[in-house]
CSV table of C-alpha atoms in Angstrom, one decimal:
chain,number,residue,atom,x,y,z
A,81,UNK,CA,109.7,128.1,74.1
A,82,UNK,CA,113.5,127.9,74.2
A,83,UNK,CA,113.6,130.4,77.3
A,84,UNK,CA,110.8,127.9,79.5
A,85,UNK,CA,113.3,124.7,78.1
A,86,UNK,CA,116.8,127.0,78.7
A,87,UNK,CA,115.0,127.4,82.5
A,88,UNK,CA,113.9,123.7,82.7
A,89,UNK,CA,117.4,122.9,81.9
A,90,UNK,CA,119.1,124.6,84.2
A,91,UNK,CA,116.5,123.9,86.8
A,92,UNK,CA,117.6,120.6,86.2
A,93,UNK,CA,121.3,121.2,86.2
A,94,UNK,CA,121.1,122.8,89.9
A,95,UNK,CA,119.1,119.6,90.5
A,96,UNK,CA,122.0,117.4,89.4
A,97,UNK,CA,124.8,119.2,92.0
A,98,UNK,CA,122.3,119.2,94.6
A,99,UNK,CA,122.4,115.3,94.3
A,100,UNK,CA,126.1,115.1,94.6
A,101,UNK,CA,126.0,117.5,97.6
A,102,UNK,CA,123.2,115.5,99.0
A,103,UNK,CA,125.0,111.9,98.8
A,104,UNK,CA,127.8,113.7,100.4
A,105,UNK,CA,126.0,114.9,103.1
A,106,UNK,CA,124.8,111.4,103.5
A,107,UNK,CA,127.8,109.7,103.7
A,108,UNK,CA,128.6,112.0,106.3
A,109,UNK,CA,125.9,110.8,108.7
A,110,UNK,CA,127.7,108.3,111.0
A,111,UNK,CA,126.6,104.6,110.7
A,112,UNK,CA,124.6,102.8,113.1
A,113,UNK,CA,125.3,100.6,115.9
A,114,UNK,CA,122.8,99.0,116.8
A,115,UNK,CA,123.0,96.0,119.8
A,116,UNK,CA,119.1,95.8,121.0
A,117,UNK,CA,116.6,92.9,120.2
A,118,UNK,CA,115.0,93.5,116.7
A,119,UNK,CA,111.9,91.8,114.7
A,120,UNK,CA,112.1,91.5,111.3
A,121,UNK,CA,108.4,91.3,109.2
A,122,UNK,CA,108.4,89.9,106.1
A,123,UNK,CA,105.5,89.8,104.2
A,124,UNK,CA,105.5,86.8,101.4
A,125,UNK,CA,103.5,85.7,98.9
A,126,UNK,CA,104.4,83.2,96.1
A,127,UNK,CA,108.3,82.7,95.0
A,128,UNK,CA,110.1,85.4,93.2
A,129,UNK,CA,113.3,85.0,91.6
A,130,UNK,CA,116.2,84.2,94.1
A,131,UNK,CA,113.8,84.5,97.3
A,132,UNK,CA,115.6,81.3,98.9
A,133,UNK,CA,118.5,83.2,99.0
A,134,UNK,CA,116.9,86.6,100.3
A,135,UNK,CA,115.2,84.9,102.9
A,136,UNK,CA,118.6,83.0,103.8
A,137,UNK,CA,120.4,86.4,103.9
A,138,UNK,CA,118.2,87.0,107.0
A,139,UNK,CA,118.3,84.0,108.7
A,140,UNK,CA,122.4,84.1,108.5
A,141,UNK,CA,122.4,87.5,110.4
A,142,UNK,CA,125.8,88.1,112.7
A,143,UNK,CA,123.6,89.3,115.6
A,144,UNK,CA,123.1,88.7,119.4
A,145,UNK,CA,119.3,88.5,119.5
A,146,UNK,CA,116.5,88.8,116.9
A,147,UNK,CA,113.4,87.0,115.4
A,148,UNK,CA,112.2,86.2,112.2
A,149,UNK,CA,108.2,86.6,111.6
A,150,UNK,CA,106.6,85.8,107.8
A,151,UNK,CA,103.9,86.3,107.2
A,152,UNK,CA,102.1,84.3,103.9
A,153,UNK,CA,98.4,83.9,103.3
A,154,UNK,CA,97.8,80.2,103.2
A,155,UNK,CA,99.1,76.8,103.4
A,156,UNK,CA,98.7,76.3,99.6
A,157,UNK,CA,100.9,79.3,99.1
A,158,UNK,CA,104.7,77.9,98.1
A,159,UNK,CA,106.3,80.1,100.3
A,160,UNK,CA,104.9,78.2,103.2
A,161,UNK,CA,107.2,75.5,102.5
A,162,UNK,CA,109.8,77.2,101.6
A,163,UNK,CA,109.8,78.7,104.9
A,164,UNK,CA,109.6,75.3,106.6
A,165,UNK,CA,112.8,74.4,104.9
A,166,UNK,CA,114.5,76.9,106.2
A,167,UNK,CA,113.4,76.6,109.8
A,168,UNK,CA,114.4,73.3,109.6
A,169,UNK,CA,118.4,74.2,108.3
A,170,UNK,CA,118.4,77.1,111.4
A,171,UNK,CA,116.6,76.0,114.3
A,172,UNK,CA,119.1,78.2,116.2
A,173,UNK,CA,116.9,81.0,114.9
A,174,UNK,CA,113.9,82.3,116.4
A,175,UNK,CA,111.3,82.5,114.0
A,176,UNK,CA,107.7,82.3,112.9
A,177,UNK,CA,105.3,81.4,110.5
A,178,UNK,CA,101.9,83.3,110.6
A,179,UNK,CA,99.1,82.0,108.0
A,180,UNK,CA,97.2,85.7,107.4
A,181,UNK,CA,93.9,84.3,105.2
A,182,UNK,CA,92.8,85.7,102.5
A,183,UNK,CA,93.3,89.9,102.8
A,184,UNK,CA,90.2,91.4,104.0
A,185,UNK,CA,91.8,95.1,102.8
A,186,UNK,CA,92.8,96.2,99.7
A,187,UNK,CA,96.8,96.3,100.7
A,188,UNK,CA,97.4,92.8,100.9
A,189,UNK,CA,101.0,93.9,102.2
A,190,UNK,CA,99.5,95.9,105.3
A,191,UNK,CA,96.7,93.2,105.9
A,192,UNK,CA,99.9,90.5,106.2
A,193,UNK,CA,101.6,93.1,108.8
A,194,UNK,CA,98.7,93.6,110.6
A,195,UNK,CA,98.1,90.1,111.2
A,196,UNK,CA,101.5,89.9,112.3
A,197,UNK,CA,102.1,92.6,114.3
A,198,UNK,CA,100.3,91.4,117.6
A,199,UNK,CA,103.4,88.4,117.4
A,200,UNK,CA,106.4,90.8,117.3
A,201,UNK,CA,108.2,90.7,120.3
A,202,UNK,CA,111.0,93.2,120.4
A,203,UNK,CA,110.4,97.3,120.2
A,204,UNK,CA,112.7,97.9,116.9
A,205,UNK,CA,110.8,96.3,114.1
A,206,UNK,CA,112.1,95.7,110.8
A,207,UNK,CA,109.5,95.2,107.9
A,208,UNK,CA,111.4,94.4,104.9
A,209,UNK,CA,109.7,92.5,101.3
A,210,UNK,CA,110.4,89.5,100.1
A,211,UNK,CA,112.6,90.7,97.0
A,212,UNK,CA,115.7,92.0,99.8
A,213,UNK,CA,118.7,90.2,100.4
A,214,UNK,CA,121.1,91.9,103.4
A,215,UNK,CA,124.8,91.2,104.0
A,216,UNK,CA,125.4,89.3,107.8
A,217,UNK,CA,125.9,92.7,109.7
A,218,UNK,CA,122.4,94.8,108.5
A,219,UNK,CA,120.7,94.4,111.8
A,220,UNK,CA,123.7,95.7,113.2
A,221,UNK,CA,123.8,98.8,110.8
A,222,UNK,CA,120.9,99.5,112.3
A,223,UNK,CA,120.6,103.1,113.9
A,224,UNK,CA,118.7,102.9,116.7
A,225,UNK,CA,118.1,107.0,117.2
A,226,UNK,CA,115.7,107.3,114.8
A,227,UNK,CA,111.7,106.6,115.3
A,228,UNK,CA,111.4,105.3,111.8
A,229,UNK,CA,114.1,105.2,108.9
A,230,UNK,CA,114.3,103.8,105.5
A,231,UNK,CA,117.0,101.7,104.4
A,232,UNK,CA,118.5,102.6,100.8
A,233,UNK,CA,118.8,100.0,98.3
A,234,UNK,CA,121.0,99.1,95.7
A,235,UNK,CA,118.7,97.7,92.8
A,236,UNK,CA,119.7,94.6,90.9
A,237,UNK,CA,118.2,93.7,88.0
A,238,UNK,CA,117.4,90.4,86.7
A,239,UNK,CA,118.0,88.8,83.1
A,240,UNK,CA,115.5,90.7,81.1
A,241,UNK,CA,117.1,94.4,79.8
A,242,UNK,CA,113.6,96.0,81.2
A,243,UNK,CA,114.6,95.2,84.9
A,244,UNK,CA,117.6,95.9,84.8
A,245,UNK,CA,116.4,99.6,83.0
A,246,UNK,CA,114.4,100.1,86.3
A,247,UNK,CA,117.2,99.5,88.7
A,248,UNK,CA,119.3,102.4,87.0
A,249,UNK,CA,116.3,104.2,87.3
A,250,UNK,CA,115.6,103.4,91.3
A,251,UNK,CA,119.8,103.8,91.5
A,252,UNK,CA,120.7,107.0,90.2
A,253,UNK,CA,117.2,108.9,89.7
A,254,UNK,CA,115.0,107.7,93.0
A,255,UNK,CA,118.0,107.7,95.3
A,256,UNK,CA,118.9,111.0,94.2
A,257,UNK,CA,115.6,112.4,94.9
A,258,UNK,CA,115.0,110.7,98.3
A,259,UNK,CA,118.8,111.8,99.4
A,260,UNK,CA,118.0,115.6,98.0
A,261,UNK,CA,115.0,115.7,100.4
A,262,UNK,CA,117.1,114.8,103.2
A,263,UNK,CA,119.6,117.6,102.6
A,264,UNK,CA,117.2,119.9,101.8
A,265,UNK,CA,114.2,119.9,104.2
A,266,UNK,CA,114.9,116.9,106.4
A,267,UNK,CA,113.2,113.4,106.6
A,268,UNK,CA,109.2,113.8,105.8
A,269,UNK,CA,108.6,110.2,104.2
A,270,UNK,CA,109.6,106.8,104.3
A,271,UNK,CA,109.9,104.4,101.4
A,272,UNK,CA,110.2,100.6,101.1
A,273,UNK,CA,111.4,98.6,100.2
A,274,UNK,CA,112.9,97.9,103.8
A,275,UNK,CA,112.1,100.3,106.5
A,276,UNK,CA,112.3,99.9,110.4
A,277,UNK,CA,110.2,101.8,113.0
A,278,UNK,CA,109.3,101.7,116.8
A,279,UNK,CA,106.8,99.2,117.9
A,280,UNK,CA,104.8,103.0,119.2
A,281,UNK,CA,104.8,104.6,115.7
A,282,UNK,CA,102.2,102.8,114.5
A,283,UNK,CA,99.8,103.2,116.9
A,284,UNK,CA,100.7,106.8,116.4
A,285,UNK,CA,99.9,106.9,113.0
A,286,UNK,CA,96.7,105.5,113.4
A,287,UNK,CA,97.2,102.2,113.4
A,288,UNK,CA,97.6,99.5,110.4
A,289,UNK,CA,94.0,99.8,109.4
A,290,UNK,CA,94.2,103.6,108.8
A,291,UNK,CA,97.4,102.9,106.7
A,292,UNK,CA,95.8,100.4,105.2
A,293,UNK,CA,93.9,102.4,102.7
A,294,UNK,CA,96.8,103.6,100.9
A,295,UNK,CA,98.7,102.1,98.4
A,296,UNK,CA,101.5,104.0,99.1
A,297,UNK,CA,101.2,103.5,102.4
A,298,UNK,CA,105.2,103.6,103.4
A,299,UNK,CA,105.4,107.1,102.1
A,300,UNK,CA,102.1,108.1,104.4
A,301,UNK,CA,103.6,106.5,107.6
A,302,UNK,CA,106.6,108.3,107.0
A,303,UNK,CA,104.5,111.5,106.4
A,304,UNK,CA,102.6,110.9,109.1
A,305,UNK,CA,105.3,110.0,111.8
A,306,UNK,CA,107.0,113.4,110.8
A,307,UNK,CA,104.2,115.5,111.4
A,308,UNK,CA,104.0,114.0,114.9
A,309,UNK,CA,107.1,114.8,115.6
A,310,UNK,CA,109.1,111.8,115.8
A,311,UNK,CA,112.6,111.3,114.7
A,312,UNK,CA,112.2,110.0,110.6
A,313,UNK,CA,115.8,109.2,109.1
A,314,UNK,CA,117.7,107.8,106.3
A,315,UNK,CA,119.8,104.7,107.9
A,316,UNK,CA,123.0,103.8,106.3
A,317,UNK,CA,122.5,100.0,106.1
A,318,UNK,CA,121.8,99.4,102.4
A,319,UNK,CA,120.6,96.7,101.4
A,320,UNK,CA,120.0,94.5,97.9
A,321,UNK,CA,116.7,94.8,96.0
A,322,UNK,CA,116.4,92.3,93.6
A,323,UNK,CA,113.9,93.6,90.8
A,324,UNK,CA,113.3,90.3,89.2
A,325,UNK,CA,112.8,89.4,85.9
A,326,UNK,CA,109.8,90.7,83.8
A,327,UNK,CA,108.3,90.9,80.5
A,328,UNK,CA,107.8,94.3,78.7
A,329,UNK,CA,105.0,94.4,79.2
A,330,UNK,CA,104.7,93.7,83.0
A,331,UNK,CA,107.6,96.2,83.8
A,332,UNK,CA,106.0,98.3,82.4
A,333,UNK,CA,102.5,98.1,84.1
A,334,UNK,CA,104.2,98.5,87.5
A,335,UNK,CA,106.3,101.2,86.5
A,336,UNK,CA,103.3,103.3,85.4
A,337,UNK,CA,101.2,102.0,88.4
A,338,UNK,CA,104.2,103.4,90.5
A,339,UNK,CA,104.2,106.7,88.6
A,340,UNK,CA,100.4,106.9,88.7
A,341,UNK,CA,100.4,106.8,92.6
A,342,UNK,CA,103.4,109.1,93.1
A,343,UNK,CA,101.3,111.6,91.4
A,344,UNK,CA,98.2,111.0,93.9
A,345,UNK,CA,100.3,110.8,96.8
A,346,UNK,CA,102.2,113.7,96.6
A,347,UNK,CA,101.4,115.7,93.2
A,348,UNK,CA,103.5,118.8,94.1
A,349,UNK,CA,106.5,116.4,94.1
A,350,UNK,CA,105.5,114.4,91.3
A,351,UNK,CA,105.4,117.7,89.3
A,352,UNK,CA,108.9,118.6,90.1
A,353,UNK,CA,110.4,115.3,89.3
A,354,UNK,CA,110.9,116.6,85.8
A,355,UNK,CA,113.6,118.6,87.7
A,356,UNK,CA,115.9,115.2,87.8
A,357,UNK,CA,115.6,114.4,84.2
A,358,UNK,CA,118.4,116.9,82.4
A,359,UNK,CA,119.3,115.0,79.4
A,360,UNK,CA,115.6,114.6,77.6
A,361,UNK,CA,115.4,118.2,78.7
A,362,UNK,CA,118.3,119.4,77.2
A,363,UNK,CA,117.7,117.4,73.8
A,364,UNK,CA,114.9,119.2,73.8
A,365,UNK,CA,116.1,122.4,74.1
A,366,UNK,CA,118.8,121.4,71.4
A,367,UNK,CA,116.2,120.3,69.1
A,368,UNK,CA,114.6,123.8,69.6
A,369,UNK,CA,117.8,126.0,69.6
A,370,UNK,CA,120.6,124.1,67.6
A,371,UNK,CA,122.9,126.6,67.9
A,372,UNK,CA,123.5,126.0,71.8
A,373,UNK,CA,124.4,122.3,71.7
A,374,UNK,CA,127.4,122.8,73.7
A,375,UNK,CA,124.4,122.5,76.5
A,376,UNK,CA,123.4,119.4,75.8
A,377,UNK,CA,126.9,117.5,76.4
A,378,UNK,CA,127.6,119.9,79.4
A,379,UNK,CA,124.3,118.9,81.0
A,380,UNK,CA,125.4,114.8,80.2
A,381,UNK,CA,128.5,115.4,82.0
A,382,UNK,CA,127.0,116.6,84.9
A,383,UNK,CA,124.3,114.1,84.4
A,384,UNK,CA,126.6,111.1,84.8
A,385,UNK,CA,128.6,113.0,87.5
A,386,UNK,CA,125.3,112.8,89.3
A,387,UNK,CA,124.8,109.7,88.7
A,388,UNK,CA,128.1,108.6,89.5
A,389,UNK,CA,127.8,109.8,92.5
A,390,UNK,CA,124.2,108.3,93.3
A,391,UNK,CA,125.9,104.8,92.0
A,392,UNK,CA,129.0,105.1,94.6
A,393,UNK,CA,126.7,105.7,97.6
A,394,UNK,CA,124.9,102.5,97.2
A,395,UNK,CA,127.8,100.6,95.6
A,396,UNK,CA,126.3,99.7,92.3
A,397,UNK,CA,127.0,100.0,88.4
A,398,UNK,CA,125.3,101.4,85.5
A,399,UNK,CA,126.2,101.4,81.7
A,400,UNK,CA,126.4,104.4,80.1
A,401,UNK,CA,124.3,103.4,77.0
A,402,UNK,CA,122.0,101.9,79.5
A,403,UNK,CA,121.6,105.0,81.7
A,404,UNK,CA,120.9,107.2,78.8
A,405,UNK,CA,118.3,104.8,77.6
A,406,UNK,CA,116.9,105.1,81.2
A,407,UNK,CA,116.7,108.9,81.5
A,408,UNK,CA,114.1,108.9,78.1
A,409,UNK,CA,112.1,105.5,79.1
A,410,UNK,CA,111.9,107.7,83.0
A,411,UNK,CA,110.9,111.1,80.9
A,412,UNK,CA,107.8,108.9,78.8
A,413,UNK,CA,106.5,107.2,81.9
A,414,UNK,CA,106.7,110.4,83.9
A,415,UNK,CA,104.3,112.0,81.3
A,416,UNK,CA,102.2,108.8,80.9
A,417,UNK,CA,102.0,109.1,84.8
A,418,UNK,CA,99.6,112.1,84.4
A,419,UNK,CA,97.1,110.6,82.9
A,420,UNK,CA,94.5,107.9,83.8
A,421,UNK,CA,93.6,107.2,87.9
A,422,UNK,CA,93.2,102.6,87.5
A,423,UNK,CA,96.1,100.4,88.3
A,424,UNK,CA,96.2,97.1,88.4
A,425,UNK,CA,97.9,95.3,91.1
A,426,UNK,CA,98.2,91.2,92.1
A,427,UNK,CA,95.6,90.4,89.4
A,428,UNK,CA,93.1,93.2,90.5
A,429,UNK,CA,91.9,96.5,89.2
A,430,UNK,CA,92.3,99.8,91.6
A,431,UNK,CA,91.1,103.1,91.1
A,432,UNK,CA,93.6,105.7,92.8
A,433,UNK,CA,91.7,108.7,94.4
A,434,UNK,CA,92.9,111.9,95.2
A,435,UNK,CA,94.5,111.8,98.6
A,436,UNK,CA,96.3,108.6,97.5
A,437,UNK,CA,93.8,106.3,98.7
A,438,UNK,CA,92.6,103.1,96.7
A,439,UNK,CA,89.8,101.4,96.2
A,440,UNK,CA,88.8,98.0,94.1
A,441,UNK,CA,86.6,98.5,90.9
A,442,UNK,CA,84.3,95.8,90.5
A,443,UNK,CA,81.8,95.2,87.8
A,444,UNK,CA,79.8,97.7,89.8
A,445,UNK,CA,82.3,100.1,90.2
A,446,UNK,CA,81.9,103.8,88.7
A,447,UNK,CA,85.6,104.8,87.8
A,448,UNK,CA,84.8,108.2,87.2
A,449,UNK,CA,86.1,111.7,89.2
């Protein structure tokens, strides 16, 4: 057992200077420029904390020509009118406001695109959620050479200690992992929260219906647009994701739905994320083998070197009791991730299938493999 842990750990350990290497190698990537007409989706539904302000963060952008299109489900819905108020204080900016009805698909998110889409009018389309707030000059961070690209975030967490656990998390551990892919086999995937493509990539893909059946359905266009051949990136225009504040208990629901489809959309990689969690690995291997403890502090060291570095890229900060805390709540969900296929998601109960697709169980519904 201390051999398999010893390998773990250092598994883990070339993980960590592979992350430092890979921010590096990001940083190197020259920024955008972007000067072309550009849509911006956002999909809305009900008022999180601080969405005046992300919304307002769009409509103050520094940037020759671009539209606004949101997209909410009904009139009754109180992000309706907060979209009105805001048209009202920029009428210099072009925007609309497209009523969806009630989702006919089980991704509300890609149902409210969908009914979008046939409004945008520009070729580079932004699709960005409603928890994102941008500084004036993201549209012109853009970079235009890619077919698709993600857009890193800098979490922010909100009062409660739980989000502001999970933006450490998405901070130092996600971004790792997503800027480690880059380096080491180029750009397969996308992930949201804030991604931009070509009007032409999504008929490509198959269209918003096809995507539609997957939860995580930014991960398959990404997928999906790479295996066409078309130019999939990581931009350098971070922007702010604002986590909100949540109960225990609701954090963690969505943390374990997010861990639960990770492991059905790609369970190769959800396998080796145990490869960026060094610390719970090395206490582990301490608790095993006592006598090598000098491991354990030289794994934390490079740990936090890792995640220092992960922190810079995005310009955020992390507590160090806080991102120790992190590393053992990430290690718990990761194993709670392997078992059970249900979620539950805006109120309703999904059963998660093999190739990452979803489906609603109703009373009718037999759960089972």
């Amino acid at each position: 057992m201390s051999w398999i842990l010893l390998a773990l750990v250092t598994g883990a350990s070339v993980f960590c200077v592979l992350a430092i290497l890979a921010v590096r190698s990001w940083k190197k990537q020259l920024a955008g420029q972007c000067s072309e007409p550009v849509t911006v989706l956002k999909p809305l539904r009900g008022i999180d904390l601080g969405l005046e302000e992300n919304l307002r963060s769009f409509f103050e952008q520094k940037y020759p020509s671009f539209e606004l299109i949101f997209a909410v489900e009904n009139e009754a819905d109180p992000a309706t009118a907060l979209v009105k108020k805001l048209q009202l204080e920029y009428p210099h900016v072009a925007s609309q406001l497209i009523l969806t009805g009630t989702p006919e698909w089980h991704n509300a998110k890609v149902w409210q695109l969908s009914r979008a889409w046939p409004h945008v009018t520009h070729d580079l389309v932004v699709m960005s959620d409603s928890d994102i707030r941008v500084t004036p000059d993201f549209l012109s961070q853009l970079d235009p050479k890619f077919d698709l690209a993600t857009c890193p975030y800098r979490a922010l967490g909100g009062p409660s200690i739980w989000s502001m656990l999970e933006a450490i998390g998405m901070n130092t551990e996600f971004l790792a992992g997503v800027l480690t892919a880059r380096m080491l086999d180029d750009v397969k995937f996308a992930v949201g929260p804030t991604l931009y493509c070509r009007r032409k990539v999504i008929d490509l893909v198959g269209g918003w219906e096809e995507l539609q059946e997957f939860l995580a359905e930014d991960f398959v266009l990404g997928q999906r647009a790479a295996e066409r051949g078309l130019n999939v990136g990581i931009c350098r225009a971070v922007v702010e994701h604002r986590i909100g504040s949540e109960s225990l208990m609701k954090n963690f629901s969505h943390r374990l739905r997010w861990y639960r489809s990770t492991r059905r959309s790609r369970p190769a990689g959800y396998v080796g994320q145990l490869f960026t969690m060094p610390v719970p690995l090395a206490l582990a291997l301490v608790i095993v083998r006592p006598e090598w403890g000098w491991i354990f502090f030289a794994v934390l060291a490079l740990r936090l070197w890792a995640a220092r570095a992960t922190l810079s890229a995005v310009r955020a900060k992390s507590p160090f009791s806080l991102l120790l805390l992190q590393d053992f709540l990430s290690f718990g969900f990761w194993l709670a991730g392997f078992f059970g296929n249900t979620i539950e998601w805006r109120g309703r109960q999904y059963y998660l299938q093999k190739d990452g697709r979803f489906r609603r169980i109703s009373a009718s519904t037999d759960a089972a493999e």
